[in-house]
Amino acid sequence: MEHLSDPARLPPSGPGDGGGPNGPRISAILTGLVGDTSRERIAISDLLKATGERAFGALLFLFALPNLLPAPPGTSTVLAVPLIFLAAQLSFGFKPWLPGMIARRSLRRSDLSAVVERSAPWIARAERILAPRLGFLVQPTAERIVGLICLALSLILILPIPLGNFLPALAICMFAFGILERDGLWIIAGLAMLAICVGVVGGVVIAVVKYGLVLAQDLWAWIEPMVAGIG
């Protein structure tokens, strides 16, 4: 990613972009972003503008999605920063906003296009089963709870935990779909994935801690005779 001093803005997405009753679907938003061949780079501020009133769901999805695909080391840490800002704002009921140092950062359109191309079949399958339902799970209070959960998951993405990227990112994507399409069933799916994530990541953390304690005991067993000899 690079900084743009004055990033060009994309026009906000509208109801005519091939979406459902809640506006353009994420596939239409992504297609519009990567289809603009007049630009080589796309700023995060462009993403915020393009997603309009649906920014929370769309941007949570966009920043979590690359963690589900092969990516260079450190990608999850970079993308987790805007995720943390957005999830925190969602949990407090604020409007989506990103500080200038993040909003001005940009990525190559070709890189975003490659991510969109690899994920397009999965997005299409998900969108076919999305529908407004279980509305009480996407009310403002429920969305704030989802924001808190996504905030915790985003913090996990920053940590260098083995296998700690895929499951938290998948849960965030599920929550994002639920928010985007007002589909409470996907919020439930996100909660189920959260439970799996806690179990797997927690198990990995416990295993790492236990392994560290064993190493510490072995190291002390090696050092103790030398300490005793010095004494």
Coordinates of N, CA and C in Angstrom, one line a residue:
M1 N 0.8 -1.2 0.0 CA 0.0 0.0 0.0 C 0.9 1.3 0.0
E2 N 0.4 2.3 -0.6 CA 1.1 3.6 -0.7 C 0.1 4.7 -0.3
H3 N 0.6 5.9 0.0 CA -0.2 7.0 0.3 C -0.5 7.8 -0.9
L4 N -1.7 8.3 -1.0 CA -2.1 9.3 -2.1 C -2.3 10.6 -1.4
S5 N -1.7 11.7 -1.9 CA -1.9 13.0 -1.4 C -3.3 13.5 -1.6
D6 N -3.9 13.2 -2.8 CA -5.2 13.7 -3.1 C -6.0 12.6 -3.8
P7 N -6.4 11.6 -3.2 CA -7.0 10.4 -3.9 C -8.2 10.8 -4.6
A8 N -8.4 10.3 -5.8 CA -9.6 10.6 -6.6 C -10.7 9.8 -6.0
R9 N -11.9 10.3 -6.1 CA -13.1 9.6 -5.5 C -13.9 8.9 -6.5
L10 N -14.4 7.7 -6.1 CA -15.4 7.0 -7.0 C -16.8 7.5 -6.6
P11 N -17.7 7.5 -7.5 CA -19.1 7.9 -7.2 C -19.7 6.9 -6.3
P12 N -20.6 7.3 -5.4 CA -21.2 6.4 -4.5 C -22.1 5.4 -5.2
S13 N -22.1 4.2 -4.7 CA -22.9 3.1 -5.3 C -24.4 3.5 -5.1
G14 N -25.2 3.1 -6.1 CA -26.6 3.4 -6.0 C -27.5 2.2 -6.3
P15 N -28.8 2.4 -6.1 CA -29.7 1.3 -6.3 C -29.7 0.6 -7.6
G16 N -29.1 1.4 -8.6 CA -29.1 0.8 -10.0 C -27.9 0.0 -10.3
D17 N -27.1 -0.4 -9.3 CA -25.9 -1.1 -9.5 C -26.1 -2.6 -9.5
G18 N -27.3 -3.1 -9.6 CA -27.6 -4.5 -9.7 C -27.7 -5.2 -8.4
G19 N -28.2 -4.4 -7.4 CA -28.3 -5.0 -6.0 C -29.8 -5.4 -5.7
G20 N -30.0 -5.7 -4.4 CA -31.3 -6.1 -4.0 C -32.0 -4.9 -3.3
P21 N -32.9 -5.2 -2.4 CA -33.7 -4.1 -1.8 C -32.8 -3.2 -0.9
N22 N -31.7 -3.7 -0.4 CA -30.8 -3.0 0.5 C -29.7 -2.2 -0.3
G23 N -29.8 -2.2 -1.6 CA -28.8 -1.5 -2.4 C -27.9 -2.5 -3.1
P24 N -26.8 -2.0 -3.7 CA -25.9 -2.9 -4.5 C -25.2 -4.0 -3.6
R25 N -25.1 -5.1 -4.2 CA -24.5 -6.2 -3.4 C -23.0 -6.0 -3.5
I26 N -22.3 -6.8 -2.6 CA -20.8 -6.6 -2.5 C -20.1 -6.9 -3.9
S27 N -20.7 -7.9 -4.6 CA -20.1 -8.2 -5.9 C -20.1 -7.1 -6.9
A28 N -21.3 -6.3 -6.9 CA -21.4 -5.2 -7.7 C -20.4 -4.1 -7.3
I29 N -20.3 -3.9 -6.0 CA -19.4 -2.9 -5.5 C -17.9 -3.2 -5.9
L30 N -17.5 -4.4 -5.7 CA -16.2 -4.9 -6.1 C -15.9 -4.8 -7.6
T31 N -16.9 -5.2 -8.4 CA -16.8 -5.1 -9.8 C -16.6 -3.7 -10.3
G32 N -17.4 -2.8 -9.7 CA -17.2 -1.4 -10.0 C -15.9 -0.8 -9.7
L33 N -15.3 -1.2 -8.5 CA -14.0 -0.7 -8.1 C -12.9 -1.2 -9.0
V34 N -12.9 -2.4 -9.3 CA -11.8 -3.0 -10.1 C -12.0 -2.8 -11.6
G35 N -13.2 -2.4 -12.0 CA -13.5 -2.2 -13.5 C -13.1 -0.8 -14.0
D36 N -12.7 0.1 -13.1 CA -12.3 1.5 -13.5 C -10.8 1.4 -14.0
T37 N -10.6 1.2 -15.3 CA -9.3 1.0 -15.8 C -8.5 2.4 -16.0
S38 N -9.2 3.5 -15.7 CA -8.5 4.8 -15.8 C -7.6 5.1 -14.6
R39 N -7.6 4.2 -13.6 CA -6.8 4.4 -12.4 C -5.9 3.2 -12.2
E40 N -4.7 3.5 -11.7 CA -3.8 2.4 -11.4 C -3.9 2.0 -9.9
R41 N -4.3 2.9 -9.1 CA -4.3 2.7 -7.7 C -5.7 3.1 -7.1
I42 N -6.1 2.4 -6.0 CA -7.4 2.7 -5.4 C -7.1 3.0 -3.9
A43 N -7.5 4.2 -3.5 CA -7.3 4.6 -2.1 C -8.4 4.0 -1.2
I44 N -8.0 3.8 0.1 CA -9.0 3.4 1.0 C -10.2 4.4 1.1
S45 N -9.9 5.7 0.9 CA -11.0 6.7 0.9 C -11.9 6.4 -0.2
D46 N -11.4 5.9 -1.3 CA -12.3 5.6 -2.5 C -13.2 4.4 -2.1
L47 N -12.7 3.5 -1.4 CA -13.6 2.4 -0.9 C -14.7 2.9 0.0
L48 N -14.3 3.8 0.9 CA -15.3 4.3 1.8 C -16.4 5.1 1.0
K49 N -16.0 5.9 0.0 CA -16.9 6.6 -0.8 C -17.8 5.7 -1.6
A50 N -17.2 4.7 -2.2 CA -17.9 3.8 -3.1 C -19.0 3.0 -2.4
T51 N -18.7 2.7 -1.2 CA -19.7 1.8 -0.4 C -20.8 2.6 0.2
G52 N -20.7 3.9 0.3 CA -21.7 4.8 0.7 C -22.3 4.4 2.1
E53 N -23.6 4.4 2.2 CA -24.3 4.1 3.5 C -24.0 2.6 3.9
R54 N -23.5 1.8 3.0 CA -23.3 0.4 3.4 C -21.8 0.2 3.8
A55 N -21.1 1.2 4.1 CA -19.7 1.2 4.3 C -19.3 0.1 5.4
F56 N -20.0 0.1 6.5 CA -19.5 -0.8 7.6 C -19.5 -2.3 7.1
G57 N -20.6 -2.8 6.5 CA -20.6 -4.2 6.1 C -19.6 -4.4 4.9
A58 N -19.6 -3.5 3.9 CA -18.7 -3.7 2.8 C -17.3 -3.6 3.1
L59 N -16.9 -2.6 3.9 CA -15.5 -2.4 4.3 C -15.0 -3.5 5.2
L60 N -15.8 -3.9 6.2 CA -15.4 -5.1 7.0 C -15.1 -6.3 6.1
F61 N -16.0 -6.5 5.1 CA -15.8 -7.6 4.2 C -14.5 -7.5 3.4
L62 N -14.3 -6.3 2.8 CA -13.2 -6.0 2.0 C -11.8 -6.2 2.7
F63 N -11.7 -5.7 3.9 CA -10.5 -5.8 4.7 C -10.3 -7.2 5.3
A64 N -11.3 -7.9 5.5 CA -11.2 -9.3 6.0 C -10.9 -10.3 4.9
L65 N -11.4 -10.0 3.7 CA -11.4 -11.0 2.6 C -10.0 -11.5 2.3
P66 N -9.0 -10.6 2.1 CA -7.6 -11.1 1.8 C -7.0 -12.0 2.7
N67 N -7.5 -12.1 4.0 CA -7.0 -13.0 5.0 C -7.4 -14.4 4.7
L68 N -8.4 -14.6 3.8 CA -8.9 -15.9 3.4 C -8.1 -16.5 2.2
L69 N -7.3 -15.7 1.6 CA -6.6 -16.0 0.4 C -5.1 -16.0 0.7
P70 N -4.3 -16.7 -0.2 CA -2.8 -16.6 0.0 C -2.4 -15.2 -0.2
A71 N -1.6 -14.7 0.8 CA -1.1 -13.3 0.8 C 0.3 -13.2 1.4
P72 N 1.0 -12.1 1.1 CA 2.4 -12.0 1.6 C 2.3 -11.9 3.1
P73 N 3.4 -12.3 3.8 CA 3.5 -12.2 5.3 C 3.2 -10.8 5.7
G74 N 2.5 -10.6 6.8 CA 2.3 -9.2 7.3 C 1.0 -8.6 6.8
T75 N 0.4 -9.2 5.8 CA -0.8 -8.6 5.2 C -1.9 -8.5 6.2
S76 N -2.1 -9.5 7.1 CA -3.2 -9.5 8.0 C -3.0 -8.4 9.1
T77 N -1.7 -8.1 9.4 CA -1.5 -7.0 10.4 C -1.9 -5.7 9.8
V78 N -1.5 -5.5 8.5 CA -1.8 -4.2 7.8 C -3.3 -4.0 7.7
L79 N -4.0 -5.0 7.3 CA -5.4 -4.9 7.0 C -6.2 -4.9 8.3
A80 N -5.7 -5.4 9.4 CA -6.4 -5.4 10.7 C -6.5 -4.0 11.3
V81 N -5.6 -3.1 10.9 CA -5.7 -1.7 11.5 C -7.0 -1.0 11.1
P82 N -7.4 -0.9 9.8 CA -8.7 -0.3 9.5 C -9.8 -1.1 10.0
L83 N -9.7 -2.4 10.1 CA -10.7 -3.3 10.6 C -11.0 -2.9 12.1
I84 N -10.0 -2.6 12.8 CA -10.1 -2.2 14.2 C -10.9 -0.9 14.3
F85 N -10.5 0.1 13.5 CA -11.2 1.4 13.5 C -12.7 1.2 13.2
L86 N -12.9 0.4 12.2 CA -14.3 0.3 11.7 C -15.2 -0.5 12.7
A87 N -14.6 -1.6 13.2 CA -15.4 -2.4 14.2 C -15.6 -1.6 15.5
A88 N -14.7 -0.8 15.9 CA -14.9 0.1 17.1 C -16.0 1.1 16.9
Q89 N -16.0 1.7 15.7 CA -17.0 2.7 15.4 C -18.4 2.0 15.3
L90 N -18.5 0.8 14.7 CA -19.7 0.1 14.7 C -20.2 -0.2 16.1
S91 N -19.3 -0.6 17.0 CA -19.7 -1.0 18.3 C -20.3 0.2 19.1
F92 N -19.8 1.4 18.8 CA -20.3 2.6 19.5 C -21.4 3.3 18.7
G93 N -21.8 2.8 17.6 CA -22.9 3.4 16.9 C -22.5 4.6 16.1
F94 N -21.2 4.8 15.8 CA -20.8 6.0 15.1 C -20.9 5.7 13.6
K95 N -20.8 6.8 12.8 CA -20.8 6.7 11.3 C -19.3 6.2 10.9
P96 N -19.2 5.5 9.8 CA -17.9 5.0 9.4 C -16.9 6.2 9.0
W97 N -15.8 6.2 9.6 CA -14.7 7.2 9.4 C -13.4 6.6 9.6
L98 N -12.4 7.0 8.8 CA -11.0 6.5 9.0 C -10.1 7.8 9.0
P99 N -9.1 7.7 9.9 CA -8.2 8.9 9.9 C -7.4 9.0 8.6
G100 N -7.0 10.2 8.3 CA -6.3 10.5 7.0 C -5.2 9.6 6.7
M101 N -4.4 9.3 7.7 CA -3.2 8.4 7.5 C -3.6 7.0 7.0
I102 N -4.8 6.6 7.3 CA -5.3 5.3 6.8 C -6.0 5.5 5.5
A103 N -6.9 6.5 5.5 CA -7.8 6.8 4.3 C -7.0 7.1 3.0
R104 N -5.8 7.7 3.2 CA -5.0 8.0 2.0 C -4.1 6.9 1.5
R105 N -4.1 5.8 2.3 CA -3.3 4.7 1.8 C -4.0 4.0 0.6
S106 N -3.2 3.5 -0.3 CA -3.8 2.9 -1.5 C -3.2 1.6 -1.9
L107 N -3.8 0.9 -2.8 CA -3.3 -0.4 -3.3 C -3.5 -0.4 -4.8
R108 N -2.7 -1.3 -5.4 CA -2.8 -1.4 -6.9 C -4.1 -2.0 -7.3
R109 N -4.7 -1.4 -8.3 CA -6.0 -1.9 -8.8 C -5.9 -3.3 -9.2
S110 N -4.7 -3.7 -9.8 CA -4.5 -5.0 -10.3 C -4.5 -6.0 -9.1
D111 N -3.9 -5.6 -8.0 CA -3.9 -6.5 -6.8 C -5.3 -6.7 -6.3
L112 N -6.1 -5.7 -6.2 CA -7.5 -5.8 -5.8 C -8.3 -6.7 -6.7
S113 N -8.0 -6.5 -8.0 CA -8.7 -7.2 -9.1 C -8.4 -8.7 -8.9
A114 N -7.1 -9.1 -8.6 CA -6.7 -10.5 -8.4 C -7.5 -11.1 -7.2
V115 N -7.6 -10.3 -6.1 CA -8.4 -10.8 -5.0 C -9.8 -11.0 -5.3
V116 N -10.4 -10.1 -6.1 CA -11.8 -10.2 -6.5 C -12.0 -11.4 -7.4
E117 N -11.1 -11.6 -8.3 CA -11.2 -12.7 -9.2 C -11.2 -14.1 -8.5
R118 N -10.3 -14.2 -7.5 CA -10.2 -15.5 -6.8 C -11.4 -15.7 -5.9
S119 N -11.9 -14.6 -5.4 CA -13.0 -14.8 -4.4 C -14.4 -14.8 -5.1
A120 N -14.5 -14.3 -6.3 CA -15.8 -14.1 -7.0 C -16.7 -15.3 -6.9
P121 N -16.3 -16.6 -7.2 CA -17.2 -17.7 -7.1 C -17.8 -17.9 -5.7
W122 N -17.0 -17.7 -4.7 CA -17.5 -17.9 -3.3 C -18.5 -16.8 -3.0
I123 N -18.2 -15.6 -3.4 CA -19.1 -14.5 -3.1 C -20.4 -14.7 -3.8
A124 N -20.4 -15.2 -5.0 CA -21.6 -15.4 -5.8 C -22.5 -16.5 -5.1
R125 N -21.8 -17.5 -4.6 CA -22.6 -18.6 -3.9 C -23.2 -18.0 -2.7
A126 N -22.5 -17.2 -1.9 CA -23.0 -16.6 -0.7 C -24.2 -15.7 -1.0
E127 N -24.1 -14.9 -2.0 CA -25.1 -13.9 -2.3 C -26.4 -14.6 -2.8
R128 N -26.3 -15.8 -3.4 CA -27.5 -16.5 -3.8 C -28.4 -16.9 -2.6
I129 N -27.8 -17.1 -1.4 CA -28.6 -17.5 -0.3 C -28.8 -16.4 0.7
L130 N -28.4 -15.2 0.4 CA -28.6 -14.0 1.3 C -30.0 -13.5 1.0
A131 N -30.7 -13.1 2.1 CA -32.0 -12.5 2.1 C -32.3 -11.8 3.4
P132 N -33.1 -10.7 3.4 CA -33.5 -10.1 4.6 C -34.3 -11.0 5.5
R133 N -33.9 -11.3 6.7 CA -34.6 -12.2 7.6 C -34.0 -12.1 9.0
L134 N -34.8 -12.5 10.0 CA -34.4 -12.4 11.4 C -33.9 -11.0 11.7
G135 N -34.7 -10.1 11.4 CA -34.3 -8.7 11.5 C -33.9 -8.2 12.9
F136 N -34.3 -8.9 13.9 CA -33.9 -8.5 15.3 C -32.4 -8.6 15.5
L137 N -31.8 -9.5 14.7 CA -30.3 -9.7 14.8 C -29.5 -8.6 14.1
V138 N -30.2 -7.7 13.3 CA -29.4 -6.7 12.6 C -30.0 -5.3 13.0
Q139 N -30.6 -5.2 14.1 CA -31.0 -4.0 14.7 C -29.8 -3.2 15.3
P140 N -29.9 -1.9 15.5 CA -28.7 -1.2 16.0 C -28.1 -1.8 17.2
T141 N -28.8 -2.2 18.2 CA -28.2 -2.8 19.4 C -27.4 -4.0 19.1
A142 N -28.0 -4.9 18.2 CA -27.4 -6.1 17.8 C -26.1 -5.8 17.0
E143 N -26.2 -4.8 16.1 CA -25.0 -4.4 15.3 C -23.9 -4.0 16.2
R144 N -24.2 -3.3 17.3 CA -23.1 -2.9 18.2 C -22.4 -4.1 18.9
I145 N -23.2 -5.1 19.2 CA -22.6 -6.3 19.7 C -21.7 -7.0 18.7
V146 N -22.2 -7.0 17.4 CA -21.4 -7.5 16.3 C -20.1 -6.7 16.2
G147 N -20.2 -5.4 16.3 CA -19.1 -4.6 16.3 C -18.0 -4.9 17.3
L148 N -18.5 -5.2 18.5 CA -17.5 -5.6 19.6 C -16.9 -6.9 19.3
I149 N -17.7 -7.8 18.7 CA -17.1 -9.1 18.4 C -16.1 -9.0 17.3
C150 N -16.4 -8.2 16.2 CA -15.5 -8.0 15.1 C -14.2 -7.2 15.6
L151 N -14.3 -6.4 16.6 CA -13.2 -5.7 17.2 C -12.2 -6.7 17.8
A152 N -12.8 -7.6 18.6 CA -12.0 -8.7 19.2 C -11.3 -9.5 18.1
L153 N -12.0 -9.9 17.1 CA -11.5 -10.7 16.0 C -10.4 -10.0 15.3
S154 N -10.6 -8.7 15.1 CA -9.5 -7.9 14.4 C -8.3 -7.8 15.2
L155 N -8.4 -7.7 16.5 CA -7.2 -7.8 17.4 C -6.5 -9.1 17.3
I156 N -7.2 -10.2 17.1 CA -6.6 -11.5 16.9 C -5.8 -11.5 15.6
L157 N -6.3 -10.8 14.6 CA -5.6 -10.8 13.3 C -4.3 -10.1 13.4
I158 N -4.1 -9.2 14.3 CA -2.8 -8.5 14.4 C -1.8 -9.4 15.1
L159 N -2.2 -10.3 15.9 CA -1.3 -11.1 16.7 C -0.7 -12.2 15.8
P160 N 0.6 -12.5 16.0 CA 1.3 -13.5 15.2 C 0.9 -14.9 15.7
I161 N -0.3 -15.3 15.6 CA -0.8 -16.6 16.1 C -0.8 -17.6 14.9
P162 N -0.2 -18.7 15.0 CA -0.3 -19.7 13.9 C -1.7 -20.1 13.6
L163 N -2.1 -20.1 12.4 CA -3.5 -20.4 12.0 C -4.5 -19.4 12.6
G164 N -4.0 -18.3 13.0 CA -4.9 -17.3 13.6 C -5.5 -16.3 12.7
N165 N -5.4 -16.4 11.4 CA -5.9 -15.5 10.5 C -7.2 -15.9 9.8
F166 N -7.2 -17.1 9.3 CA -8.3 -17.6 8.5 C -9.7 -17.6 9.2
L167 N -9.8 -18.2 10.3 CA -11.1 -18.3 11.0 C -11.6 -17.0 11.5
P168 N -10.8 -16.1 12.1 CA -11.3 -14.8 12.5 C -11.8 -14.0 11.3
A169 N -11.0 -14.1 10.2 CA -11.4 -13.3 9.0 C -12.7 -13.9 8.4
L170 N -12.9 -15.2 8.4 CA -14.1 -15.8 7.9 C -15.3 -15.4 8.7
A171 N -15.1 -15.3 10.1 CA -16.2 -14.9 10.9 C -16.6 -13.5 10.6
I172 N -15.6 -12.6 10.4 CA -15.9 -11.2 10.1 C -16.6 -11.1 8.8
C173 N -16.2 -11.9 7.8 CA -16.9 -11.8 6.5 C -18.4 -12.3 6.6
M174 N -18.7 -13.2 7.5 CA -20.0 -13.7 7.7 C -20.9 -12.6 8.4
F175 N -20.3 -12.0 9.4 CA -21.0 -10.8 10.0 C -21.2 -9.7 9.0
A176 N -20.2 -9.4 8.2 CA -20.3 -8.4 7.2 C -21.5 -8.6 6.2
F177 N -21.6 -9.9 5.7 CA -22.7 -10.3 4.9 C -24.0 -10.0 5.6
G178 N -24.1 -10.4 6.8 CA -25.3 -10.2 7.6 C -25.7 -8.8 7.7
I179 N -24.8 -7.9 7.9 CA -25.0 -6.5 8.0 C -25.4 -5.9 6.7
L180 N -24.7 -6.3 5.6 CA -24.9 -5.8 4.3 C -26.4 -6.1 3.8
E181 N -26.8 -7.3 4.0 CA -28.1 -7.8 3.4 C -29.2 -7.9 4.5
R182 N -28.9 -7.4 5.7 CA -29.9 -7.4 6.8 C -30.3 -8.9 7.0
D183 N -29.4 -9.8 7.0 CA -29.7 -11.2 7.1 C -29.2 -11.7 8.4
G184 N -30.1 -11.9 9.4 CA -29.8 -12.4 10.7 C -29.2 -13.8 10.7
L185 N -29.6 -14.6 9.7 CA -29.1 -15.9 9.6 C -27.6 -16.0 9.5
W186 N -27.0 -15.0 8.7 CA -25.6 -14.9 8.6 C -24.9 -14.4 9.9
I187 N -25.6 -13.6 10.7 CA -25.1 -13.2 12.0 C -25.0 -14.5 12.8
I188 N -26.0 -15.4 12.8 CA -25.9 -16.6 13.5 C -24.7 -17.5 13.0
A189 N -24.5 -17.5 11.7 CA -23.4 -18.3 11.1 C -22.1 -17.7 11.6
G190 N -22.0 -16.4 11.7 CA -20.8 -15.7 12.2 C -20.6 -16.1 13.7
L191 N -21.6 -16.2 14.5 CA -21.5 -16.5 15.9 C -21.0 -18.0 16.0
A192 N -21.5 -18.9 15.1 CA -21.0 -20.3 15.1 C -19.5 -20.3 14.8
M193 N -19.1 -19.5 13.7 CA -17.7 -19.5 13.4 C -16.9 -18.9 14.5
L194 N -17.5 -17.9 15.2 CA -16.7 -17.3 16.3 C -16.4 -18.4 17.4
A195 N -17.4 -19.3 17.7 CA -17.2 -20.3 18.6 C -16.1 -21.3 18.2
I196 N -16.1 -21.6 16.9 CA -15.0 -22.5 16.4 C -13.7 -21.8 16.5
C197 N -13.7 -20.5 16.1 CA -12.5 -19.7 16.2 C -11.9 -19.7 17.6
V198 N -12.7 -19.4 18.6 CA -12.3 -19.4 19.9 C -11.7 -20.7 20.3
G199 N -12.3 -21.8 19.9 CA -11.8 -23.1 20.3 C -10.5 -23.4 19.6
V200 N -10.3 -23.1 18.3 CA -9.1 -23.4 17.6 C -8.0 -22.5 18.0
V201 N -8.2 -21.2 18.0 CA -7.2 -20.2 18.3 C -6.8 -20.4 19.8
G202 N -7.8 -20.6 20.7 CA -7.5 -20.8 22.1 C -6.6 -22.1 22.3
G203 N -7.0 -23.1 21.5 CA -6.2 -24.3 21.6 C -4.7 -24.1 21.2
V204 N -4.6 -23.3 20.1 CA -3.2 -23.0 19.6 C -2.4 -22.2 20.6
V205 N -3.1 -21.2 21.2 CA -2.4 -20.4 22.3 C -2.0 -21.2 23.5
I206 N -2.9 -22.1 23.9 CA -2.6 -23.0 25.1 C -1.4 -23.9 24.7
A207 N -1.4 -24.5 23.5 CA -0.4 -25.4 23.1 C 1.0 -24.6 23.1
V208 N 1.0 -23.4 22.5 CA 2.2 -22.6 22.5 C 2.7 -22.3 23.9
V209 N 1.8 -21.9 24.8 CA 2.2 -21.6 26.2 C 2.8 -22.9 26.8
K210 N 2.1 -24.0 26.7 CA 2.6 -25.2 27.3 C 4.0 -25.6 26.7
Y211 N 4.2 -25.4 25.4 CA 5.5 -25.7 24.8 C 6.5 -24.8 25.3
G212 N 6.1 -23.5 25.5 CA 7.1 -22.5 26.1 C 7.5 -22.9 27.5
L213 N 6.5 -23.4 28.3 CA 6.8 -23.8 29.7 C 7.8 -25.0 29.7
V214 N 7.6 -25.9 28.8 CA 8.4 -27.1 28.7 C 9.8 -26.7 28.3
L215 N 10.0 -25.7 27.3 CA 11.3 -25.3 26.9 C 12.0 -24.5 28.1
A216 N 11.2 -23.7 28.9 CA 11.7 -23.0 30.0 C 12.2 -24.0 31.0
Q217 N 11.5 -25.1 31.3 CA 11.9 -26.1 32.3 C 13.2 -26.8 31.8
D218 N 13.3 -27.1 30.5 CA 14.5 -27.8 30.0 C 15.7 -26.8 30.1
L219 N 15.4 -25.5 29.8 CA 16.5 -24.6 29.8 C 17.0 -24.4 31.3
W220 N 16.1 -24.4 32.2 CA 16.5 -24.2 33.6 C 17.2 -25.5 34.1
A221 N 16.8 -26.6 33.6 CA 17.5 -27.9 34.0 C 18.9 -27.9 33.5
W222 N 19.2 -27.2 32.4 CA 20.5 -27.1 31.8 C 21.3 -26.1 32.5
I223 N 20.7 -25.0 32.9 CA 21.4 -23.8 33.5 C 21.6 -24.1 35.0
E224 N 20.7 -24.8 35.7 CA 20.8 -24.9 37.2 C 22.1 -25.5 37.7
P225 N 22.7 -26.6 37.0 CA 23.9 -27.1 37.6 C 25.0 -26.0 37.5
M226 N 25.0 -25.2 36.4 CA 26.1 -24.2 36.3 C 25.9 -23.1 37.4
V227 N 24.6 -22.7 37.7 CA 24.4 -21.8 38.7 C 24.8 -22.3 40.1
A228 N 24.5 -23.6 40.3 CA 24.9 -24.2 41.6 C 26.4 -24.3 41.7
G229 N 27.1 -24.5 40.6 CA 28.6 -24.6 40.6 C 29.2 -23.3 40.9
I230 N 28.6 -22.2 40.4 CA 29.1 -20.8 40.6 C 28.9 -20.5 42.1
G231 N 27.7 -20.9 42.7 CA 27.5 -20.7 44.1 C 28.4 -21.4 45.0

